[in-house]
Short mmCIF file of C-alpha atoms and ligand atoms in Angstrom, two decimals:
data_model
loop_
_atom_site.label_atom_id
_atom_site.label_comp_id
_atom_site.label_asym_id
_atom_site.label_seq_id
_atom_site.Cartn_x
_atom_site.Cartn_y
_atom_site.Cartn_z
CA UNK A 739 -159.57 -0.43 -20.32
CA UNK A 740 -158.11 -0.87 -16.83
CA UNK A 741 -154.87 1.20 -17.84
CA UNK A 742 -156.71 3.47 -19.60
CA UNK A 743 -158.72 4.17 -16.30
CA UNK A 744 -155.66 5.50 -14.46
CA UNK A 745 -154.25 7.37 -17.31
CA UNK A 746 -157.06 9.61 -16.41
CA UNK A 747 -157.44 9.06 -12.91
CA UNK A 748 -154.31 10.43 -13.25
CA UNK A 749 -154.88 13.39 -15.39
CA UNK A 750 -156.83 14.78 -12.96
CA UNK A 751 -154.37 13.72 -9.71
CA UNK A 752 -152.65 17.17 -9.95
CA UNK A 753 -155.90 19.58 -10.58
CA UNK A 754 -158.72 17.40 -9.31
CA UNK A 755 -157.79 14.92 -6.77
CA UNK A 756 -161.05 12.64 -6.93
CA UNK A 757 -160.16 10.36 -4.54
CA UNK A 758 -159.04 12.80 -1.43
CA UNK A 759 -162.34 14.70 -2.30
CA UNK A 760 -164.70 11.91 -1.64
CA UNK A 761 -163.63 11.24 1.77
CA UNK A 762 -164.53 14.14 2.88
CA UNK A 763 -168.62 12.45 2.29
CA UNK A 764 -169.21 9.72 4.87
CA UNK A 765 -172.46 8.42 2.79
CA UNK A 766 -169.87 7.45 0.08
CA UNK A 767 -167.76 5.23 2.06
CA UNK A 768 -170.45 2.22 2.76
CA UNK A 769 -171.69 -1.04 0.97
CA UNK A 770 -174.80 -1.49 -0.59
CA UNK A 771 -176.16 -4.77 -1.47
CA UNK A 772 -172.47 -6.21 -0.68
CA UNK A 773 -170.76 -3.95 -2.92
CA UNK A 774 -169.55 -0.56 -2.19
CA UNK A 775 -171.97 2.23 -3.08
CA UNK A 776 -172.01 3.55 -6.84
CA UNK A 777 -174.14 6.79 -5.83
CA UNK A 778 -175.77 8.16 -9.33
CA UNK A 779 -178.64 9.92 -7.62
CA UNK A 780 -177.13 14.15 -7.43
CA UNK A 781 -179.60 15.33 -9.39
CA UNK A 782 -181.98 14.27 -6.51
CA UNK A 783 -179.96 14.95 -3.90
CA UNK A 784 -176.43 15.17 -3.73
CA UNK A 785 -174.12 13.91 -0.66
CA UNK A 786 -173.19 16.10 1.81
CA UNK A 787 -169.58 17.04 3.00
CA UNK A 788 -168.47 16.77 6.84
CA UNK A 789 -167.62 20.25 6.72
CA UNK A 790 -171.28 20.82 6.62
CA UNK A 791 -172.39 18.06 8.97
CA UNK A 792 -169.76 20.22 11.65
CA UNK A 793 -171.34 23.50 11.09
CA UNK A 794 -174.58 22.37 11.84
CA UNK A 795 -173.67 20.47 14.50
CA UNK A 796 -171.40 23.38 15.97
CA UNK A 797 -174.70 25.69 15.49
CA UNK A 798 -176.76 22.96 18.10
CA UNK A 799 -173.92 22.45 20.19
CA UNK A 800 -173.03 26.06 20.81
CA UNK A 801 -175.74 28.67 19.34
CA UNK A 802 -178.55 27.14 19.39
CA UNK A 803 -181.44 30.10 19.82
CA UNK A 804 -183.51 32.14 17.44
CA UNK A 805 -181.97 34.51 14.66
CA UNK A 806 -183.16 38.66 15.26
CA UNK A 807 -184.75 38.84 18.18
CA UNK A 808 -182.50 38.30 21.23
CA UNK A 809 -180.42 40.54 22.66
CA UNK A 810 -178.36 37.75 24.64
CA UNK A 811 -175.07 36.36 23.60
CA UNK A 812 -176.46 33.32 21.65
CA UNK A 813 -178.98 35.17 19.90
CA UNK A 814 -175.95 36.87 18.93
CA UNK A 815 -173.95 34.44 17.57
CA UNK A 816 -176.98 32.71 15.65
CA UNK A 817 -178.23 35.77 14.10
CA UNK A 818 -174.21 36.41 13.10
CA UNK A 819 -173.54 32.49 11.86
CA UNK A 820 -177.12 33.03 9.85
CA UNK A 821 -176.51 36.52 8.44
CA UNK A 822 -173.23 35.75 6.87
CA UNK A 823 -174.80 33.45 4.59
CA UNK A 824 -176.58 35.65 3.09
CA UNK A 825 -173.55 37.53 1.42
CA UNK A 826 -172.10 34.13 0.53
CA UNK A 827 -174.99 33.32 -1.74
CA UNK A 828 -174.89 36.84 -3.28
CA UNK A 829 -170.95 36.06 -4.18
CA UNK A 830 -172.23 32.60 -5.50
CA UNK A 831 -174.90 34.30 -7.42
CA UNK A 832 -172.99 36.70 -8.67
CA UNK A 833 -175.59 39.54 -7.24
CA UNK A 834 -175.13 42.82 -6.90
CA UNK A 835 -176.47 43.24 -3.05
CA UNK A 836 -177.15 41.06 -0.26
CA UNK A 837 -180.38 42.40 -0.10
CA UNK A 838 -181.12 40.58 -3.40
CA UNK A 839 -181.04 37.04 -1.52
CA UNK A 840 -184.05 35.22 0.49
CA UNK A 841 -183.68 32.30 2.20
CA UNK A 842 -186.58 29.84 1.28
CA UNK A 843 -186.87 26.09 2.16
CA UNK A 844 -185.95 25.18 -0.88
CA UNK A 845 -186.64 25.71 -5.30
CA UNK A 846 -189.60 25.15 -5.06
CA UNK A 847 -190.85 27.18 -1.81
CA UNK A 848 -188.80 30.70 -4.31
CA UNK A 849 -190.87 29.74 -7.27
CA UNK A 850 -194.17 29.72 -5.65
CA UNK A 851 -193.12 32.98 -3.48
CA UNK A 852 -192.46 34.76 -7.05
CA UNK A 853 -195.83 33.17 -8.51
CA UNK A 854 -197.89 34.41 -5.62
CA UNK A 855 -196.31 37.30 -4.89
CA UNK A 856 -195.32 39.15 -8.31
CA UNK A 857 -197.81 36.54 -10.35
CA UNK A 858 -200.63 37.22 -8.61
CA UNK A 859 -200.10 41.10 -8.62
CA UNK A 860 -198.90 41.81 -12.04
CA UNK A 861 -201.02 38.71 -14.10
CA UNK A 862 -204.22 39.74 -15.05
CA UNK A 863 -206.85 38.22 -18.37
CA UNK A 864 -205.10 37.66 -21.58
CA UNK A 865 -201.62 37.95 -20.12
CA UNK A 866 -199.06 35.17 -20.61
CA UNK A 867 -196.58 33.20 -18.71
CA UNK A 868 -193.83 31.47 -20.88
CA UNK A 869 -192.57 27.84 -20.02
CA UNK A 870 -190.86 24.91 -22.15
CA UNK A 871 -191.35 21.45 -21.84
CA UNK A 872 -188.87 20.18 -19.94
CA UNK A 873 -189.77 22.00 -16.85
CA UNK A 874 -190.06 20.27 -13.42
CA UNK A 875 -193.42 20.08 -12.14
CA UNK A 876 -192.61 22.50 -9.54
CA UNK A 877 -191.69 25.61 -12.48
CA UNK A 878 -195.28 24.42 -13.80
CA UNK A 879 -197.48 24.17 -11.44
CA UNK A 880 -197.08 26.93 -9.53
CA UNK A 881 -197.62 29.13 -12.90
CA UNK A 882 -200.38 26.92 -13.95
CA UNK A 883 -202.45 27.86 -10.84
CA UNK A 884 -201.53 31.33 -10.61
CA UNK A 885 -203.00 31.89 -13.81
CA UNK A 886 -206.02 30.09 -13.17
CA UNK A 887 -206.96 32.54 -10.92
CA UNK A 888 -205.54 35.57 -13.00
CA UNK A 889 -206.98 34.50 -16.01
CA UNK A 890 -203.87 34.26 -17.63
CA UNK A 891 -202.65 31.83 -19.94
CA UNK A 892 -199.81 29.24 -19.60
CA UNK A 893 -197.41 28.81 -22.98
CA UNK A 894 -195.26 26.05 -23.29
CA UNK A 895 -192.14 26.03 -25.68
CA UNK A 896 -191.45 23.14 -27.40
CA UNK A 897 -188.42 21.27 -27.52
CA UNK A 898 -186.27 19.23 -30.10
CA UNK A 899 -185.62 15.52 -30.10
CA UNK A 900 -182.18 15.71 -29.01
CA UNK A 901 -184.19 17.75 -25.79
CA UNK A 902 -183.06 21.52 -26.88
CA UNK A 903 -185.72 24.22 -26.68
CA UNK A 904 -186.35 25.39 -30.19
CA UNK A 905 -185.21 29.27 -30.15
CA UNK A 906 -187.44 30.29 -33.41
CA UNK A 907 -190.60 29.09 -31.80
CA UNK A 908 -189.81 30.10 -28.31
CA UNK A 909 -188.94 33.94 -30.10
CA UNK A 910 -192.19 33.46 -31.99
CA UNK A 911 -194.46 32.87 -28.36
CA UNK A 912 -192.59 35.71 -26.61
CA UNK A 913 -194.61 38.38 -27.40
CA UNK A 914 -196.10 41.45 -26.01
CA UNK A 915 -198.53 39.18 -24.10
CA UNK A 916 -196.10 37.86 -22.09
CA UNK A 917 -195.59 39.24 -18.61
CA UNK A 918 -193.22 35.96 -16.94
CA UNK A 919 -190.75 33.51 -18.67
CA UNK A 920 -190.04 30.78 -16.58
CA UNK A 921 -187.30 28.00 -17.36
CA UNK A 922 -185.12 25.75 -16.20
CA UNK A 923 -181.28 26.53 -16.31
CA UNK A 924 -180.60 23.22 -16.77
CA UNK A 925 -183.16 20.18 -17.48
CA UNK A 926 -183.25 17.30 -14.34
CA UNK A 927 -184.13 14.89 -16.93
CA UNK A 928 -182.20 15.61 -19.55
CA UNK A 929 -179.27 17.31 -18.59
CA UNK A 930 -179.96 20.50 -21.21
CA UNK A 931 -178.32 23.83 -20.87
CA UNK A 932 -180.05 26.18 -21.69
CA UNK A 933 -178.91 29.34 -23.55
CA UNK A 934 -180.41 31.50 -20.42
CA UNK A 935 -178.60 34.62 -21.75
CA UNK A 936 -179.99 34.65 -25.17
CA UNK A 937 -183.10 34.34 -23.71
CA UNK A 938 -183.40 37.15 -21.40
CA UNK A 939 -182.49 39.38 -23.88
CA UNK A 940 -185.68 38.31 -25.89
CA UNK A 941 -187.83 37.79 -22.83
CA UNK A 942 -187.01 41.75 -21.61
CA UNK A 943 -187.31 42.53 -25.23
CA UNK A 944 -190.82 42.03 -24.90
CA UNK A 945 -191.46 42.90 -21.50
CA UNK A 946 -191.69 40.27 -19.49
CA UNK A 947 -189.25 38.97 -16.45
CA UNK A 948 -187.20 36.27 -16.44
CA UNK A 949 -187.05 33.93 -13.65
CA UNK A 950 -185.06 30.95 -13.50
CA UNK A 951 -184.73 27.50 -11.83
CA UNK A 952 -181.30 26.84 -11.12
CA UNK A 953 -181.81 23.87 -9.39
CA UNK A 954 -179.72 21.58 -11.73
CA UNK A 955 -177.63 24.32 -12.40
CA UNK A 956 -176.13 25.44 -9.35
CA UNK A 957 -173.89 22.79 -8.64
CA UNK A 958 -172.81 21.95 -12.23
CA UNK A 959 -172.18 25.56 -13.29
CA UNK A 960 -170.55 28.86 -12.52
CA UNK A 961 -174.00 30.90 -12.40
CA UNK A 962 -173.81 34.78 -12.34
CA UNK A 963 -177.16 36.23 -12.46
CA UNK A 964 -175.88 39.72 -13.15
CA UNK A 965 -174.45 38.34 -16.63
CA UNK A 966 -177.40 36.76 -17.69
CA UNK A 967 -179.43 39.28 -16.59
CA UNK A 968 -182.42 37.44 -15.34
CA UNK A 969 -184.89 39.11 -12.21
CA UNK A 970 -185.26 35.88 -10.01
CA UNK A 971 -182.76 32.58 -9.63
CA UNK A 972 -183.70 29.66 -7.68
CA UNK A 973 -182.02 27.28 -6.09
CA UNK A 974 -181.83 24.54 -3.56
CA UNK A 975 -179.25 23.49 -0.81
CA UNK A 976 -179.53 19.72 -1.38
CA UNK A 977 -178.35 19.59 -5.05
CA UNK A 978 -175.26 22.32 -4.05
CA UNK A 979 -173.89 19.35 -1.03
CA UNK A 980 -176.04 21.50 1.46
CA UNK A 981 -178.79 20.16 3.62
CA UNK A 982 -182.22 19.75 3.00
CA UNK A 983 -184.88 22.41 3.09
CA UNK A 984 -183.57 25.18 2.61
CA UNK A 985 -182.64 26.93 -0.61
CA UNK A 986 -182.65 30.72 -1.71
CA UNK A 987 -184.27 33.03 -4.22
CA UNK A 988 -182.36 35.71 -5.69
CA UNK A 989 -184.37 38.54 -7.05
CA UNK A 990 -183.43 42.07 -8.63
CA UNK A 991 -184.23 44.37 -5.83
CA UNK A 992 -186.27 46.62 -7.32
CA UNK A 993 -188.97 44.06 -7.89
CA UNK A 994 -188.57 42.65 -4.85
CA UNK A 995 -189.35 45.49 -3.57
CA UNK A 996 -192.47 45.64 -5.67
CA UNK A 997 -193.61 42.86 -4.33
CA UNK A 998 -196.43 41.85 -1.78
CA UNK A 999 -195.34 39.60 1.22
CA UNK A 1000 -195.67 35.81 0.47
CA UNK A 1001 -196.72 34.55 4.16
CA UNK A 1002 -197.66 36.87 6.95
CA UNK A 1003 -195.96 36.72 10.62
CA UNK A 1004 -193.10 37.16 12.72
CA UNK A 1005 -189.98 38.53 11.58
CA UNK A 1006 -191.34 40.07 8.39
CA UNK A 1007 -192.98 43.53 9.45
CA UNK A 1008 -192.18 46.74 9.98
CA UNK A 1009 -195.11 47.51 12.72
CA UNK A 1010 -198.37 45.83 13.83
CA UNK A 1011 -201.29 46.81 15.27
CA UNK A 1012 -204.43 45.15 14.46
CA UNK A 1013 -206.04 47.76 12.06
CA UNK A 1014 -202.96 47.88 10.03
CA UNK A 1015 -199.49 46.12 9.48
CA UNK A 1016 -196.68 47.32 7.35
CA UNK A 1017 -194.19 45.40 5.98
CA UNK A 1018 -190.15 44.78 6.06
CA UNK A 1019 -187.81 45.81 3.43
CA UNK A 1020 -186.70 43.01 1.44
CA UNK A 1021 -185.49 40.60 1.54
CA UNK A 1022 -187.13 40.21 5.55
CA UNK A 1023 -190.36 40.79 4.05
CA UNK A 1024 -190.49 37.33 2.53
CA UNK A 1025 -189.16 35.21 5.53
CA UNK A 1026 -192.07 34.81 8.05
CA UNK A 1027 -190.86 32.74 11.42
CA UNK A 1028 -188.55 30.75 12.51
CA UNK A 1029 -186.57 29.95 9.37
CA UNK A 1030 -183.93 26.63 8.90
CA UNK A 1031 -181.41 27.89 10.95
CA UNK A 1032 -179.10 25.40 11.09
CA UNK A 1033 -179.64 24.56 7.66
CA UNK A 1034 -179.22 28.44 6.09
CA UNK A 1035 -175.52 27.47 8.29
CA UNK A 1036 -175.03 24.14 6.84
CA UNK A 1037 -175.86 25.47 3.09
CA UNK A 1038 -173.11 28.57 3.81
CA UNK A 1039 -170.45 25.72 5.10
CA UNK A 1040 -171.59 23.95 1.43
CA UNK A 1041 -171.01 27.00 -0.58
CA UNK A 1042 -167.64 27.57 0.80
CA UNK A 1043 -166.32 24.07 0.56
CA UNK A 1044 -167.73 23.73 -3.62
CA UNK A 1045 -165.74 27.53 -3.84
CA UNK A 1046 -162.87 25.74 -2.42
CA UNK A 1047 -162.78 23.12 -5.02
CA UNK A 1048 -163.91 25.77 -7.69
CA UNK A 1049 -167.11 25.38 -9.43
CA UNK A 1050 -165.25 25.80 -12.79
CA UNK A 1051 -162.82 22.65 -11.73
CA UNK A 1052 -165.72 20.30 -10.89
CA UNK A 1053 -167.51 21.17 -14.11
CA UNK A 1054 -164.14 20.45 -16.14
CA UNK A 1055 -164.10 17.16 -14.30
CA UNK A 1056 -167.63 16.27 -14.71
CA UNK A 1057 -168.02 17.06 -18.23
CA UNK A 1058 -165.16 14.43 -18.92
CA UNK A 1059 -167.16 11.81 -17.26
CA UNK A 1060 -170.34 12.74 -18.75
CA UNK A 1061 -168.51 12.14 -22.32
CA UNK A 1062 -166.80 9.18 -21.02
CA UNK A 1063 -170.57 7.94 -19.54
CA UNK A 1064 -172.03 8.65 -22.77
CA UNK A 1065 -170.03 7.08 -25.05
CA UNK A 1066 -170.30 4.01 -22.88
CA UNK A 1067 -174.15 3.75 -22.68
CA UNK A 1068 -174.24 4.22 -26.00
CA UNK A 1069 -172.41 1.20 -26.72
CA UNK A 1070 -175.30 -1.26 -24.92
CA UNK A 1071 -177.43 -2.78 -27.47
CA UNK A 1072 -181.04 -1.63 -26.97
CA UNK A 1073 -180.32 1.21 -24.53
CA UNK A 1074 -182.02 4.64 -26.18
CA UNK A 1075 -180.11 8.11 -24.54
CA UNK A 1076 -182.94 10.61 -23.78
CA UNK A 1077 -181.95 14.17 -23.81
CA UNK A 1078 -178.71 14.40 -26.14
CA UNK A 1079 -178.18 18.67 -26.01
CA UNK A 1080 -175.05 19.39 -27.59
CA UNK A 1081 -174.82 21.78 -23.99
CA UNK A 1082 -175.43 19.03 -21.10
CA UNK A 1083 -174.00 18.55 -17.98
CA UNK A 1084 -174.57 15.88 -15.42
CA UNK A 1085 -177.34 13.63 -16.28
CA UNK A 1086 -177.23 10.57 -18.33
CA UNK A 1087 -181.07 9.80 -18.83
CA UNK A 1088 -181.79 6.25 -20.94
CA UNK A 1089 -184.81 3.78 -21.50
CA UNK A 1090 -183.71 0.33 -22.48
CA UNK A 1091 -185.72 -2.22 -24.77
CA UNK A 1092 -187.82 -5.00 -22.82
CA UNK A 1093 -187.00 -3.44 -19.26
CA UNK A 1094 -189.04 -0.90 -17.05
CA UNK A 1095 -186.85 1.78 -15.53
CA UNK A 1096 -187.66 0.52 -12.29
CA UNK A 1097 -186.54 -2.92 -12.82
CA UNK A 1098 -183.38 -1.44 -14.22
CA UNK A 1099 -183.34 0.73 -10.87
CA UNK A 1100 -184.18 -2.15 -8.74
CA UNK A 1101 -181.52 -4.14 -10.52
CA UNK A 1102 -178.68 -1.53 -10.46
CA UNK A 1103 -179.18 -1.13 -6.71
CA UNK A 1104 -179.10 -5.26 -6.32
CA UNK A 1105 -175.46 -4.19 -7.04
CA UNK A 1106 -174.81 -1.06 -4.98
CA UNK A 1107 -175.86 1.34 -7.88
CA UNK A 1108 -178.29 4.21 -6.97
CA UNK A 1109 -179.71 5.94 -9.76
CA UNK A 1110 -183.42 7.30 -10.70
CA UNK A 1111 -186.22 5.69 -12.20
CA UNK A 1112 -189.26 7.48 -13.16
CA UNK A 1113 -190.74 10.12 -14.13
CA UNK A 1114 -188.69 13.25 -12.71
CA UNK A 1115 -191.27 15.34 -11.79
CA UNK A 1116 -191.33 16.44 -15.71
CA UNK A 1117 -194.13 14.12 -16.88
CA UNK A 1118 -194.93 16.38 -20.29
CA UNK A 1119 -191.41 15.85 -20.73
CA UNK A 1120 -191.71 11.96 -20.76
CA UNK A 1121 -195.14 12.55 -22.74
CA UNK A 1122 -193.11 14.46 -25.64
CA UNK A 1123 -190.68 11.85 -25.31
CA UNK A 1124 -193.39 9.13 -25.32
CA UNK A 1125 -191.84 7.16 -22.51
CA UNK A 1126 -193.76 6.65 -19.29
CA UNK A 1127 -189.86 7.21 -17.61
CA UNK A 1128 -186.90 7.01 -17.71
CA UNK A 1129 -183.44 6.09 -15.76
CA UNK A 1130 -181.40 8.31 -15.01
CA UNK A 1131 -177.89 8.15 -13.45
CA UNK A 1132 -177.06 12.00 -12.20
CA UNK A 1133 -173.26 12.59 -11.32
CA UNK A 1134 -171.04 14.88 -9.56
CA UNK A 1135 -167.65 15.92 -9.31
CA UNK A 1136 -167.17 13.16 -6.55
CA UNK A 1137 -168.06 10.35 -9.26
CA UNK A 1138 -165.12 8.22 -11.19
CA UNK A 1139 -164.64 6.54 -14.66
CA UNK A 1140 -164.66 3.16 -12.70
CA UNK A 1141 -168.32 4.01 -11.07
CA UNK A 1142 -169.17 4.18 -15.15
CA UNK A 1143 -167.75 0.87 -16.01
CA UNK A 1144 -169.45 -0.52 -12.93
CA UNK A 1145 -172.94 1.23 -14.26
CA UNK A 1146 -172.25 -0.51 -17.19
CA UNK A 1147 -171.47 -3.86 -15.77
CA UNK A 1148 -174.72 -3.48 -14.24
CA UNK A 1149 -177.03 -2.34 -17.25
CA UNK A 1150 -175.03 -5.47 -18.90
CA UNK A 1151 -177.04 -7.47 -16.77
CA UNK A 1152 -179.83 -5.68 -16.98
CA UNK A 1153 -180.03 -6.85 -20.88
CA UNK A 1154 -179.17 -10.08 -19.96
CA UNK A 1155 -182.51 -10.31 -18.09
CA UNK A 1156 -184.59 -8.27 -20.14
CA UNK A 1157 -182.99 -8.01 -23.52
N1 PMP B 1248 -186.47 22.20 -10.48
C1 PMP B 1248 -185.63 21.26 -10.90
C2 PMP B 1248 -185.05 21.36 -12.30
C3 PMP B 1248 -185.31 20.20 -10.06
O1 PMP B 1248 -184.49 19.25 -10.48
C4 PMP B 1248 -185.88 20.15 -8.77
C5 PMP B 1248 -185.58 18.99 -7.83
N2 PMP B 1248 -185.69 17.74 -8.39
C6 PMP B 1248 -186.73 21.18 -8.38
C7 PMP B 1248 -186.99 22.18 -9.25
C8 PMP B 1248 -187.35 21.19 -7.03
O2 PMP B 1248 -186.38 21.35 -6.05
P1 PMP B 1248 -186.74 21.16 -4.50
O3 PMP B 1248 -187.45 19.85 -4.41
O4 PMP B 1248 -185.40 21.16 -3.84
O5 PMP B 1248 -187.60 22.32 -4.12
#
């Protein structure tokens, strides 16, 4: 085994140098429990480079003011630092303008803009929005009470044992009803890609927009909305090596345009007085206050460092450890894989006989090993599944074979307890 490690270490030394790559993340380089940290937990939230922790910093060290409203020299320069992100996520996005990009604080702050901006205005009695079941709460919820007060009805499509959406049905519930599809790129709890371009086609076959929630995705895969097609793409800065809250919303601009203003106050109108206000242009129109400014900075310092790498090289890495991780789980006696797509990235989601997944979590981190336990925000998922949860060890491109064999080691005594 140990040789075998190296050999493909090695492989990668030239193209995809692992081990140079991971000091750049301080939160790696620490012991947990006694033993140094195995961190399985990037579908959560990933680590964070220093390149980002400097930009930030720089930001409160040196232009530290508001963004659009000052005329003085630090105003300036944070309105500048801030602006320039914006461009950066339309090259990440593959979007056609700038103007195409909102900041929001996060996935789940773009999804409920879209559902109570374009939701509320274009849903109305017997229309439809489309899910699946493996959605996060957040790309339910939202939808769920939109229509409530709409009157519209919320259809899920159902998915396969192996965790893939079944195309014939979801073809079969896209119909002329349906005004929103709404679905995740890529499953937290399984890991599934979905085939998002195949399914815009059929979603603007029938009408409706397609809006999806790239929150797994982003980080995992090269996304370009303008080849898929879809009208909105979520994502957050966390799961992209980023900081937390903040995240952005692409969305075709002539429906943003469209669209009503999400919150009401500073920064997104066009004139005030108090009979009458009228709005920004987009994307202003949907960013009300003081937003995350050193975080919109921090997420732009992320997006350049993962373009440095390449996007395309981490996912070639990854997916070799996900089929390495795989195999390996699979050989534990009693250990059951949960979400087997043949198109995964990332997550290795398992339920093992005898054991909770939070005594395999609490065990795992006894020696250093973070990963998941629970439900993943997706409990219809674990009720289709007919698990109460699951654990789930999440990877990224900073991750090794050995952190596998030491995820093993660990599950190994996990049956040992409980087996
Ligand atoms: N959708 C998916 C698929 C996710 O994995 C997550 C985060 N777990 C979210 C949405 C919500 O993201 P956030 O909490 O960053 O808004």
């Amino acid at each position: 085994m140990g040789a075998e490690l190296v050999g493909v270490e090695k492989q990668h030394s030239v193209a995809f140098d692992v081990n140079s790559l991971r000091r750049d993340f301080p939160a790696l380089d620490q012991k947990v429990s006694g033993r140094p940290l195995v961190y399985f937990d990037n579908a959560a939230s990933a680590q964070t480079p220093l390149c980002v922790l400097e930009a930030m910093e720089r930001f409160y060290r040196e232009d530290r003011s508001n963004v659009h409203r000052g005329v003085h020299t630090l105003s300036q320069r944070a309105t500048a630092a801030y602006e320039a992100v914006r461009p950066k996520i339309q090259r990440f996005l593959g979007a056609e303008r700038e103007q195409e990009i909102v900041f929001t604080r996060g996935t789940t702050d773009a999804i409920n803009l879209v559902a109570a901006t374009y939701g509320r205005k274009n849903l109305g009695p017997g229309d439809e929005v489309l899910i699946t079941t493996m959605e996060h709460h957040s790309n339910i919820v939202p939808w769920q009470m939109v229509c409530k007060e709409r009157g519209a009805k919320l259809v899920v499509a159902p998915i396969n044992d192996a965790g893939e959406l079944e195309m014939d049905r979801f073809r079969e519930l896209c119909g002329e009803r349906t005004k929103i599809v709404a679905l995740a790129h890529v499953s937290n709890a399984l890991g599934t890609v979905n085939p998002v371009e195949e399914i815009t086609r059929i979603a603007h076959d029938a009408g409706a927009v397609v809006l999806l929630d790239g929150a797994q995705a982003a980080a995992h895969l090269e996304v370009d909305v303008s080849e898929i097609g879809c009208d909105f793409y979520a994502f957050s800065g966390h799961k992209v090596f980023g900081p937390t809250g903040v995240g952005a919303l692409y969305g075709r601009y002539a429906l943003l345009e469209a669209m009503p203003p999400y919150q009401g106050g500073g920064d997104m109108i066009r004139r005030v007085t108090f009979e009458e206000t009228t709005y920004a242009d987009p994307p202003m129109r949907f960013e009300a206050g003081t937003p995350n400014i050193a975080a919109v900075i921090g997420l732009g310092a992320a997006l350049d460092y993962l373009r440095g790498i390449g996007v395309a090289a981490a996912a070639a890495y990854e997916a070799e450890l996900l089929s390495y991780g795989t195999q390996r789980l699979r050989d534990i006696e009693g250990l059951r894989l949960i979400g087997t797509a043949r198109e995964k990235v990332s997550v290795l989601s398992f339920v093992m006989e005898g054991a909770h997944a939070h005594d395999i979590g609490t065990i795992l981190d006894d020696q250093g090993i973070a990963v998941r336990a629970g439900h993943h925000c997706t409990q219809p998922l674990m009720d289709r599944f007919g698990v109460p949860a699951t654990a789930r060890a999440s990877l990224a491109f900073y991750n090794t074979r050995q952190e596998i064999d030491r995820l093993v080691e660990g599950l190994e005594m996990v049956r040992s307890l409980f087996g």
